[in-house]
PDB file of C-alpha atoms and ligand atoms in Angstrom:
ATOM      1  CA  UNK A   1       0.000   0.000   0.000  1.00 67.00           C
ATOM      2  CA  UNK A   2       1.154   3.476  -0.861  1.00 86.00           C
ATOM      3  CA  UNK A   3       2.378   5.860   1.780  1.00 95.00           C
ATOM      4  CA  UNK A   4       0.146   8.697   2.889  1.00 98.00           C
ATOM      5  CA  UNK A   5       1.733  12.124   2.823  1.00 98.00           C
ATOM      6  CA  UNK A   6       0.430  15.247   4.537  1.00 98.00           C
ATOM      7  CA  UNK A   7       1.569  18.790   3.776  1.00 98.00           C
ATOM      8  CA  UNK A   8       1.106  21.755   6.131  1.00 98.00           C
ATOM      9  CA  UNK A   9       2.731  25.047   7.067  1.00 97.00           C
ATOM     10  CA  UNK A  10       5.231  25.546   9.891  1.00 97.00           C
ATOM     11  CA  UNK A  11       6.736  28.835  11.092  1.00 97.00           C
ATOM     12  CA  UNK A  12       6.151  31.427   8.340  1.00 96.00           C
ATOM     13  CA  UNK A  13       6.923  29.674   5.088  1.00 97.00           C
ATOM     14  CA  UNK A  14       8.402  26.278   5.984  1.00 98.00           C
ATOM     15  CA  UNK A  15       6.586  23.145   4.887  1.00 98.00           C
ATOM     16  CA  UNK A  16       5.830  20.454   7.418  1.00 98.00           C
ATOM     17  CA  UNK A  17       5.547  16.924   6.006  1.00 98.00           C
ATOM     18  CA  UNK A  18       4.313  13.680   7.503  1.00 98.00           C
ATOM     19  CA  UNK A  19       4.712  10.383   5.685  1.00 98.00           C
ATOM     20  CA  UNK A  20       2.703   7.485   7.069  1.00 98.00           C
ATOM     21  CA  UNK A  21       2.815   3.737   6.513  1.00 98.00           C
ATOM     22  CA  UNK A  22      -0.666   2.343   7.129  1.00 96.00           C
ATOM     23  CA  UNK A  23       0.492  -1.266   7.316  1.00 96.00           C
ATOM     24  CA  UNK A  24       2.718  -0.692  10.357  1.00 97.00           C
ATOM     25  CA  UNK A  25       1.423   2.633  11.678  1.00 97.00           C
ATOM     26  CA  UNK A  26       4.861   4.193  11.354  1.00 98.00           C
ATOM     27  CA  UNK A  27       4.912   7.933  10.718  1.00 98.00           C
ATOM     28  CA  UNK A  28       7.877  10.137   9.929  1.00 98.00           C
ATOM     29  CA  UNK A  29       8.156  13.887   9.979  1.00 98.00           C
ATOM     30  CA  UNK A  30      10.505  15.269   7.360  1.00 98.00           C
ATOM     31  CA  UNK A  31      12.392  17.890   9.365  1.00 98.00           C
ATOM     32  CA  UNK A  32      10.822  19.523  12.396  1.00 98.00           C
ATOM     33  CA  UNK A  33      10.619  23.298  11.969  1.00 98.00           C
ATOM     34  CA  UNK A  34       8.450  23.595  15.119  1.00 98.00           C
ATOM     35  CA  UNK A  35       6.575  21.067  17.229  1.00 98.00           C
ATOM     36  CA  UNK A  36       3.081  22.634  17.408  1.00 98.00           C
ATOM     37  CA  UNK A  37       1.849  22.254  13.813  1.00 98.00           C
ATOM     38  CA  UNK A  38       3.409  18.775  13.576  1.00 98.00           C
ATOM     39  CA  UNK A  39       1.609  17.612  16.731  1.00 98.00           C
ATOM     40  CA  UNK A  40      -1.650  19.068  15.380  1.00 98.00           C
ATOM     41  CA  UNK A  41      -1.197  17.311  12.025  1.00 98.00           C
ATOM     42  CA  UNK A  42      -0.530  14.025  13.845  1.00 98.00           C
ATOM     43  CA  UNK A  43      -3.602  14.447  16.055  1.00 98.00           C
ATOM     44  CA  UNK A  44      -5.844  15.219  13.064  1.00 98.00           C
ATOM     45  CA  UNK A  45      -4.955  11.757  11.688  1.00 98.00           C
ATOM     46  CA  UNK A  46      -4.563   9.934  15.015  1.00 98.00           C
ATOM     47  CA  UNK A  47      -1.017   9.060  14.029  1.00 98.00           C
ATOM     48  CA  UNK A  48       1.933   8.656  16.392  1.00 98.00           C
ATOM     49  CA  UNK A  49       5.308  10.009  15.424  1.00 98.00           C
ATOM     50  CA  UNK A  50       7.905   7.238  15.118  1.00 98.00           C
ATOM     51  CA  UNK A  51      10.690   8.998  13.224  1.00 98.00           C
ATOM     52  CA  UNK A  52      12.092  12.381  12.283  1.00 98.00           C
ATOM     53  CA  UNK A  53      14.242  12.602   9.160  1.00 98.00           C
ATOM     54  CA  UNK A  54      16.391  15.722   9.327  1.00 98.00           C
ATOM     55  CA  UNK A  55      17.806  17.240   6.156  1.00 98.00           C
ATOM     56  CA  UNK A  56      20.222  19.834   7.556  1.00 97.00           C
ATOM     57  CA  UNK A  57      21.175  21.702  10.675  1.00 96.00           C
ATOM     58  CA  UNK A  58      19.397  25.043  10.183  1.00 96.00           C
ATOM     59  CA  UNK A  59      17.112  26.087  13.018  1.00 96.00           C
ATOM     60  CA  UNK A  60      14.016  26.274  10.832  1.00 98.00           C
ATOM     61  CA  UNK A  61      14.429  22.535  10.145  1.00 98.00           C
ATOM     62  CA  UNK A  62      15.387  21.224  13.592  1.00 97.00           C
ATOM     63  CA  UNK A  63      13.663  23.653  15.997  1.00 97.00           C
ATOM     64  CA  UNK A  64      10.958  21.161  16.983  1.00 98.00           C
ATOM     65  CA  UNK A  65      13.110  18.061  17.367  1.00 97.00           C
ATOM     66  CA  UNK A  66      13.708  18.169  21.137  1.00 97.00           C
ATOM     67  CA  UNK A  67      10.031  18.657  22.009  1.00 98.00           C
ATOM     68  CA  UNK A  68       8.834  15.975  19.582  1.00 98.00           C
ATOM     69  CA  UNK A  69      11.425  13.475  20.766  1.00 98.00           C
ATOM     70  CA  UNK A  70      10.456  14.126  24.367  1.00 97.00           C
ATOM     71  CA  UNK A  71       6.762  13.700  23.603  1.00 98.00           C
ATOM     72  CA  UNK A  72       6.850  10.659  21.298  1.00 98.00           C
ATOM     73  CA  UNK A  73      10.203   9.031  22.030  1.00 98.00           C
ATOM     74  CA  UNK A  74      10.692   8.891  18.285  1.00 98.00           C
ATOM     75  CA  UNK A  75      13.905   8.023  16.481  1.00 98.00           C
ATOM     76  CA  UNK A  76      15.822  10.985  15.063  1.00 98.00           C
ATOM     77  CA  UNK A  77      17.775  10.459  11.859  1.00 98.00           C
ATOM     78  CA  UNK A  78      20.197  13.127  10.699  1.00 97.00           C
ATOM     79  CA  UNK A  79      23.041  13.634   8.237  1.00 95.00           C
ATOM     80  CA  UNK A  80      26.424  12.274   9.114  1.00 89.00           C
ATOM     81  CA  UNK A  81      28.639  15.314   9.462  1.00 73.00           C
ATOM     82  CA  UNK A  82      30.910  15.942  12.418  1.00 67.00           C
ATOM     83  CA  UNK A  83      30.739  19.707  12.019  1.00 67.00           C
ATOM     84  CA  UNK A  84      27.003  19.980  12.556  1.00 65.00           C
ATOM     85  CA  UNK A  85      25.350  20.761  15.833  1.00 77.00           C
ATOM     86  CA  UNK A  86      22.156  18.758  15.464  1.00 90.00           C
ATOM     87  CA  UNK A  87      21.206  17.400  18.889  1.00 87.00           C
ATOM     88  CA  UNK A  88      19.127  14.378  19.974  1.00 91.00           C
ATOM     89  CA  UNK A  89      20.230  12.244  17.020  1.00 94.00           C
ATOM     90  CA  UNK A  90      19.813   8.453  17.178  1.00 95.00           C
ATOM     91  CA  UNK A  91      21.028   7.539  13.725  1.00 95.00           C
ATOM     92  CA  UNK A  92      23.453   9.272  11.381  1.00 95.00           C
ATOM     93  CA  UNK A  93      23.111   8.698   7.672  1.00 96.00           C
ATOM     94  CA  UNK A  94      25.308   9.207   4.628  1.00 95.00           C
ATOM     95  CA  UNK A  95      24.871   8.926   0.873  1.00 96.00           C
ATOM     96  CA  UNK A  96      22.971   5.822  -0.330  1.00 97.00           C
ATOM     97  CA  UNK A  97      21.976   4.741   3.170  1.00 98.00           C
ATOM     98  CA  UNK A  98      18.428   3.433   3.386  1.00 98.00           C
ATOM     99  CA  UNK A  99      16.226   4.260   6.377  1.00 98.00           C
ATOM    100  CA  UNK A 100      13.163   2.166   7.200  1.00 98.00           C
ATOM    101  CA  UNK A 101       9.964   3.905   8.276  1.00 98.00           C
ATOM    102  CA  UNK A 102       7.797   0.875   9.002  1.00 97.00           C
ATOM    103  CA  UNK A 103       7.744  -0.786   5.595  1.00 97.00           C
ATOM    104  CA  UNK A 104       8.679   2.414   3.762  1.00 98.00           C
ATOM    105  CA  UNK A 105      12.218   2.845   2.533  1.00 98.00           C
ATOM    106  CA  UNK A 106      13.873   6.269   2.431  1.00 98.00           C
ATOM    107  CA  UNK A 107      17.043   6.489   0.398  1.00 98.00           C
ATOM    108  CA  UNK A 108      19.558   9.144   1.417  1.00 98.00           C
ATOM    109  CA  UNK A 109      21.099  11.429  -1.184  1.00 98.00           C
ATOM    110  CA  UNK A 110      23.829  13.794  -0.033  1.00 98.00           C
ATOM    111  CA  UNK A 111      22.988  17.148  -1.605  1.00 98.00           C
ATOM    112  CA  UNK A 112      25.464  19.662  -0.118  1.00 97.00           C
ATOM    113  CA  UNK A 113      25.733  23.313  -1.065  1.00 97.00           C
ATOM    114  CA  UNK A 114      23.064  25.137   0.941  1.00 98.00           C
ATOM    115  CA  UNK A 115      24.842  23.596   3.933  1.00 96.00           C
ATOM    116  CA  UNK A 116      27.647  21.053   3.892  1.00 94.00           C
ATOM    117  CA  UNK A 117      25.533  18.501   5.743  1.00 95.00           C
ATOM    118  CA  UNK A 118      22.395  18.747   3.583  1.00 97.00           C
ATOM    119  CA  UNK A 119      20.761  15.454   2.580  1.00 97.00           C
ATOM    120  CA  UNK A 120      17.591  14.727   0.625  1.00 98.00           C
ATOM    121  CA  UNK A 121      15.329  11.721   1.226  1.00 98.00           C
ATOM    122  CA  UNK A 122      13.920   9.703  -1.668  1.00 98.00           C
ATOM    123  CA  UNK A 123      11.001   7.290  -1.231  1.00 98.00           C
ATOM    124  CA  UNK A 124      11.385   5.395  -4.497  1.00 98.00           C
ATOM    125  CA  UNK A 125       8.267   3.235  -4.119  1.00 96.00           C
ATOM    126  CA  UNK A 126       6.134   6.304  -3.550  1.00 97.00           C
ATOM    127  CA  UNK A 127       7.985   8.443  -6.103  1.00 98.00           C
ATOM    128  CA  UNK A 128       8.493  11.159  -3.506  1.00 98.00           C
ATOM    129  CA  UNK A 129      11.543  13.402  -3.153  1.00 98.00           C
ATOM    130  CA  UNK A 130      12.017  15.479   0.004  1.00 98.00           C
ATOM    131  CA  UNK A 131      14.659  17.995  -1.072  1.00 98.00           C
ATOM    132  CA  UNK A 132      14.320  20.600   1.740  1.00 98.00           C
ATOM    133  CA  UNK A 133      16.511  23.624   0.935  1.00 98.00           C
ATOM    134  CA  UNK A 134      18.425  22.156  -2.006  1.00 98.00           C
ATOM    135  CA  UNK A 135      15.708  22.297  -4.655  1.00 98.00           C
ATOM    136  CA  UNK A 136      12.658  24.551  -4.439  1.00 98.00           C
ATOM    137  CA  UNK A 137       9.890  24.767  -6.987  1.00 98.00           C
ATOM    138  CA  UNK A 138      11.250  27.143  -9.682  1.00 98.00           C
ATOM    139  CA  UNK A 139      14.273  27.857  -7.507  1.00 98.00           C
ATOM    140  CA  UNK A 140      16.958  26.414  -5.305  1.00 98.00           C
ATOM    141  CA  UNK A 141      18.424  27.097  -1.889  1.00 98.00           C
ATOM    142  CA  UNK A 142      20.956  29.803  -1.215  1.00 98.00           C
ATOM    143  CA  UNK A 143      24.516  28.522  -1.251  1.00 98.00           C
ATOM    144  CA  UNK A 144      25.607  29.294   2.318  1.00 97.00           C
ATOM    145  CA  UNK A 145      28.286  26.744   3.177  1.00 95.00           C
ATOM    146  CA  UNK A 146      29.247  25.083  -0.095  1.00 96.00           C
ATOM    147  CA  UNK A 147      30.152  26.553  -3.462  1.00 98.00           C
ATOM    148  CA  UNK A 148      28.418  26.777  -6.815  1.00 98.00           C
ATOM    149  CA  UNK A 149      29.942  23.636  -8.409  1.00 98.00           C
ATOM    150  CA  UNK A 150      28.968  21.656  -5.297  1.00 98.00           C
ATOM    151  CA  UNK A 151      25.373  22.919  -5.354  1.00 98.00           C
ATOM    152  CA  UNK A 152      25.099  22.357  -9.097  1.00 98.00           C
ATOM    153  CA  UNK A 153      26.269  18.739  -8.621  1.00 98.00           C
ATOM    154  CA  UNK A 154      23.588  18.291  -5.964  1.00 98.00           C
ATOM    155  CA  UNK A 155      20.914  19.640  -8.299  1.00 98.00           C
ATOM    156  CA  UNK A 156      22.118  17.236 -11.005  1.00 98.00           C
ATOM    157  CA  UNK A 157      21.648  14.342  -8.573  1.00 98.00           C
ATOM    158  CA  UNK A 158      18.027  15.401  -8.038  1.00 98.00           C
ATOM    159  CA  UNK A 159      17.441  16.072 -11.735  1.00 98.00           C
ATOM    160  CA  UNK A 160      18.505  12.479 -12.439  1.00 98.00           C
ATOM    161  CA  UNK A 161      15.395  11.183 -10.644  1.00 98.00           C
ATOM    162  CA  UNK A 162      12.454  10.186 -12.878  1.00 98.00           C
ATOM    163  CA  UNK A 163       9.974  12.770 -14.190  1.00 98.00           C
ATOM    164  CA  UNK A 164       7.032  11.177 -12.394  1.00 98.00           C
ATOM    165  CA  UNK A 165       8.568  11.705  -8.957  1.00 98.00           C
ATOM    166  CA  UNK A 166       6.994  14.447  -6.855  1.00 98.00           C
ATOM    167  CA  UNK A 167       9.067  17.206  -5.303  1.00 98.00           C
ATOM    168  CA  UNK A 168       8.371  18.158  -1.679  1.00 98.00           C
ATOM    169  CA  UNK A 169      10.648  21.068  -0.792  1.00 98.00           C
ATOM    170  CA  UNK A 170      11.442  22.959   2.391  1.00 98.00           C
ATOM    171  CA  UNK A 171       9.755  26.306   1.815  1.00 98.00           C
ATOM    172  CA  UNK A 172       6.800  27.947   0.106  1.00 98.00           C
ATOM    173  CA  UNK A 173       8.932  30.229  -2.038  1.00 98.00           C
ATOM    174  CA  UNK A 174       7.378  29.304  -5.377  1.00 98.00           C
ATOM    175  CA  UNK A 175       5.662  32.607  -6.200  1.00 98.00           C
ATOM    176  CA  UNK A 176       8.747  34.744  -5.563  1.00 97.00           C
ATOM    177  CA  UNK A 177      10.916  32.215  -7.408  1.00 98.00           C
ATOM    178  CA  UNK A 178       8.619  32.518 -10.419  1.00 98.00           C
ATOM    179  CA  UNK A 179       8.874  36.302 -10.338  1.00 98.00           C
ATOM    180  CA  UNK A 180      12.646  36.023 -10.636  1.00 98.00           C
ATOM    181  CA  UNK A 181      12.632  33.162 -13.162  1.00 98.00           C
ATOM    182  CA  UNK A 182      10.416  35.167 -15.523  1.00 98.00           C
ATOM    183  CA  UNK A 183      13.107  37.871 -15.671  1.00 97.00           C
ATOM    184  CA  UNK A 184      15.498  35.251 -17.080  1.00 97.00           C
ATOM    185  CA  UNK A 185      13.046  33.256 -19.212  1.00 96.00           C
ATOM    186  CA  UNK A 186       9.993  35.394 -19.975  1.00 97.00           C
ATOM    187  CA  UNK A 187       9.037  33.121 -22.889  1.00 96.00           C
ATOM    188  CA  UNK A 188       9.438  29.659 -21.298  1.00 97.00           C
ATOM    189  CA  UNK A 189       5.989  28.061 -21.830  1.00 98.00           C
ATOM    190  CA  UNK A 190       6.400  25.593 -18.934  1.00 98.00           C
ATOM    191  CA  UNK A 191       7.318  28.458 -16.615  1.00 98.00           C
ATOM    192  CA  UNK A 192       4.368  30.554 -17.771  1.00 98.00           C
ATOM    193  CA  UNK A 193       2.025  27.612 -17.213  1.00 98.00           C
ATOM    194  CA  UNK A 194       3.449  27.073 -13.725  1.00 98.00           C
ATOM    195  CA  UNK A 195       3.045  30.810 -12.997  1.00 98.00           C
ATOM    196  CA  UNK A 196      -0.660  30.602 -13.801  1.00 98.00           C
ATOM    197  CA  UNK A 197      -1.103  27.436 -11.754  1.00 98.00           C
ATOM    198  CA  UNK A 198       0.702  28.964  -8.756  1.00 98.00           C
ATOM    199  CA  UNK A 199      -1.327  32.183  -8.947  1.00 98.00           C
ATOM    200  CA  UNK A 200      -4.502  30.077  -8.751  1.00 98.00           C
ATOM    201  CA  UNK A 201      -3.206  27.952  -5.865  1.00 98.00           C
ATOM    202  CA  UNK A 202      -2.049  30.971  -3.854  1.00 96.00           C
ATOM    203  CA  UNK A 203      -5.356  32.776  -4.449  1.00 96.00           C
ATOM    204  CA  UNK A 204      -7.058  29.746  -2.873  1.00 97.00           C
ATOM    205  CA  UNK A 205      -4.460  29.707  -0.071  1.00 95.00           C
ATOM    206  CA  UNK A 206      -3.278  26.263  -1.170  1.00 97.00           C
ATOM    207  CA  UNK A 207       0.324  25.019  -1.136  1.00 98.00           C
ATOM    208  CA  UNK A 208       2.191  24.945  -4.467  1.00 98.00           C
ATOM    209  CA  UNK A 209       3.760  21.636  -3.422  1.00 98.00           C
ATOM    210  CA  UNK A 210       4.027  18.833  -4.424  1.00 98.00           C
ATOM    211  CA  UNK A 211       4.976  19.322  -8.049  1.00 98.00           C
ATOM    212  CA  UNK A 212       6.128  16.760 -10.595  1.00 98.00           C
ATOM    213  CA  UNK A 213       9.878  16.672 -11.094  1.00 98.00           C
ATOM    214  CA  UNK A 214       9.318  16.408 -14.843  1.00 98.00           C
ATOM    215  CA  UNK A 215       7.537  19.780 -14.758  1.00 98.00           C
ATOM    216  CA  UNK A 216      10.341  21.300 -12.679  1.00 98.00           C
ATOM    217  CA  UNK A 217      12.939  20.115 -15.168  1.00 98.00           C
ATOM    218  CA  UNK A 218      11.175  22.149 -17.858  1.00 98.00           C
ATOM    219  CA  UNK A 219      10.168  25.191 -15.810  1.00 98.00           C
ATOM    220  CA  UNK A 220      12.979  25.634 -13.257  1.00 98.00           C
ATOM    221  CA  UNK A 221      15.905  27.476 -14.824  1.00 98.00           C
ATOM    222  CA  UNK A 222      18.221  26.439 -11.960  1.00 98.00           C
ATOM    223  CA  UNK A 223      17.923  22.851 -13.209  1.00 98.00           C
ATOM    224  CA  UNK A 224      18.966  23.890 -16.729  1.00 98.00           C
ATOM    225  CA  UNK A 225      22.236  25.753 -16.145  1.00 98.00           C
ATOM    226  CA  UNK A 226      23.825  23.342 -18.654  1.00 98.00           C
ATOM    227  CA  UNK A 227      21.356  24.331 -21.395  1.00 97.00           C
ATOM    228  CA  UNK A 228      23.197  26.488 -23.994  1.00 96.00           C
ATOM    229  CA  UNK A 229      20.004  28.545 -24.414  1.00 95.00           C
ATOM    230  CA  UNK A 230      20.140  29.549 -20.727  1.00 97.00           C
ATOM    231  CA  UNK A 231      23.835  30.440 -20.979  1.00 97.00           C
ATOM    232  CA  UNK A 232      23.031  32.553 -24.050  1.00 96.00           C
ATOM    233  CA  UNK A 233      20.321  34.452 -22.179  1.00 95.00           C
ATOM    234  CA  UNK A 234      22.915  35.382 -19.558  1.00 96.00           C
ATOM    235  CA  UNK A 235      25.478  36.305 -22.242  1.00 96.00           C
ATOM    236  CA  UNK A 236      27.657  33.421 -21.025  1.00 97.00           C
ATOM    237  CA  UNK A 237      27.951  31.309 -24.181  1.00 95.00           C
ATOM    238  CA  UNK A 238      30.502  28.538 -23.678  1.00 94.00           C
ATOM    239  CA  UNK A 239      30.688  28.997 -19.887  1.00 97.00           C
ATOM    240  CA  UNK A 240      30.673  25.941 -17.625  1.00 97.00           C
ATOM    241  CA  UNK A 241      27.301  24.895 -16.242  1.00 98.00           C
ATOM    242  CA  UNK A 242      28.451  25.556 -12.669  1.00 98.00           C
ATOM    243  CA  UNK A 243      29.384  29.127 -13.668  1.00 98.00           C
ATOM    244  CA  UNK A 244      26.040  29.700 -15.330  1.00 98.00           C
ATOM    245  CA  UNK A 245      24.387  28.289 -12.236  1.00 98.00           C
ATOM    246  CA  UNK A 246      26.445  30.645 -10.039  1.00 98.00           C
ATOM    247  CA  UNK A 247      25.396  33.638 -12.116  1.00 98.00           C
ATOM    248  CA  UNK A 248      21.742  32.634 -11.820  1.00 98.00           C
ATOM    249  CA  UNK A 249      22.069  32.215  -8.067  1.00 98.00           C
ATOM    250  CA  UNK A 250      23.787  35.601  -7.667  1.00 97.00           C
ATOM    251  CA  UNK A 251      21.131  37.359  -9.706  1.00 97.00           C
ATOM    252  CA  UNK A 252      18.457  35.719  -7.569  1.00 96.00           C
ATOM    253  CA  UNK A 253      20.263  36.810  -4.388  1.00 96.00           C
ATOM    254  CA  UNK A 254      20.121  40.410  -5.598  1.00 94.00           C
ATOM    255  CA  UNK A 255      16.534  40.236  -6.855  1.00 91.00           C
TER     256      UNK A 255
HETATM  257 ZN1  LIG B   1      18.195  25.874   5.383  1.00 77.96          ZN
HETATM  258 FE1  LIG B   2      15.114  26.371   5.500  1.00 77.96          FE
END
């Protein structure tokens, strides 16, 4: 049986995610921005939290861990990186590790760049990618701790996943990402279609996530830094993909 996934808001613009295995009753929270909304989401479904899968050490992704662990005695899984300060961790994971949530299998992909410890979790059977602050819809995370080639490599890892996988990202940044992306690619039909869809969703106060990875590959310019047409738009013909990506990221930072 397929996993059940719930999407809700935490803090201001973080997404909270629960993934539940009906067969065993296991439920994981992907990150824990704050405890309150996660507890409420669990109570709405009468689910008990068994696991927290942490993507990276930033406060808006781990702020609720201590309270949730205290309340549910759940297992806390976090990236393996000696430099991070994530507390209350039971299991450290690295690239290609597989974590069991009941009968669900989460595959770990190291996706550094935003932070050095950043990992993404892939549920292959459910075609679900939890990419936190590496890949956003029509954008990507800021490169705080890594460098542009590192972040570009991480995005390539995510782009390699099949088109019918769904992206669940860390923040509701889609509308502002679209505003920027249209300055680079005003004529991209996939981007324009996504812009209309997102305007409708936001008007109804609905989340813009999940979104199909196949759609992101067409509409998200940050996933196409190796496309000569994108380089040409930035007057960077012949530049390396990581350089084109860096230019995109810097323009977004200033936007
Ligand atoms: Zn972050
Ligand atoms: Fe974040």
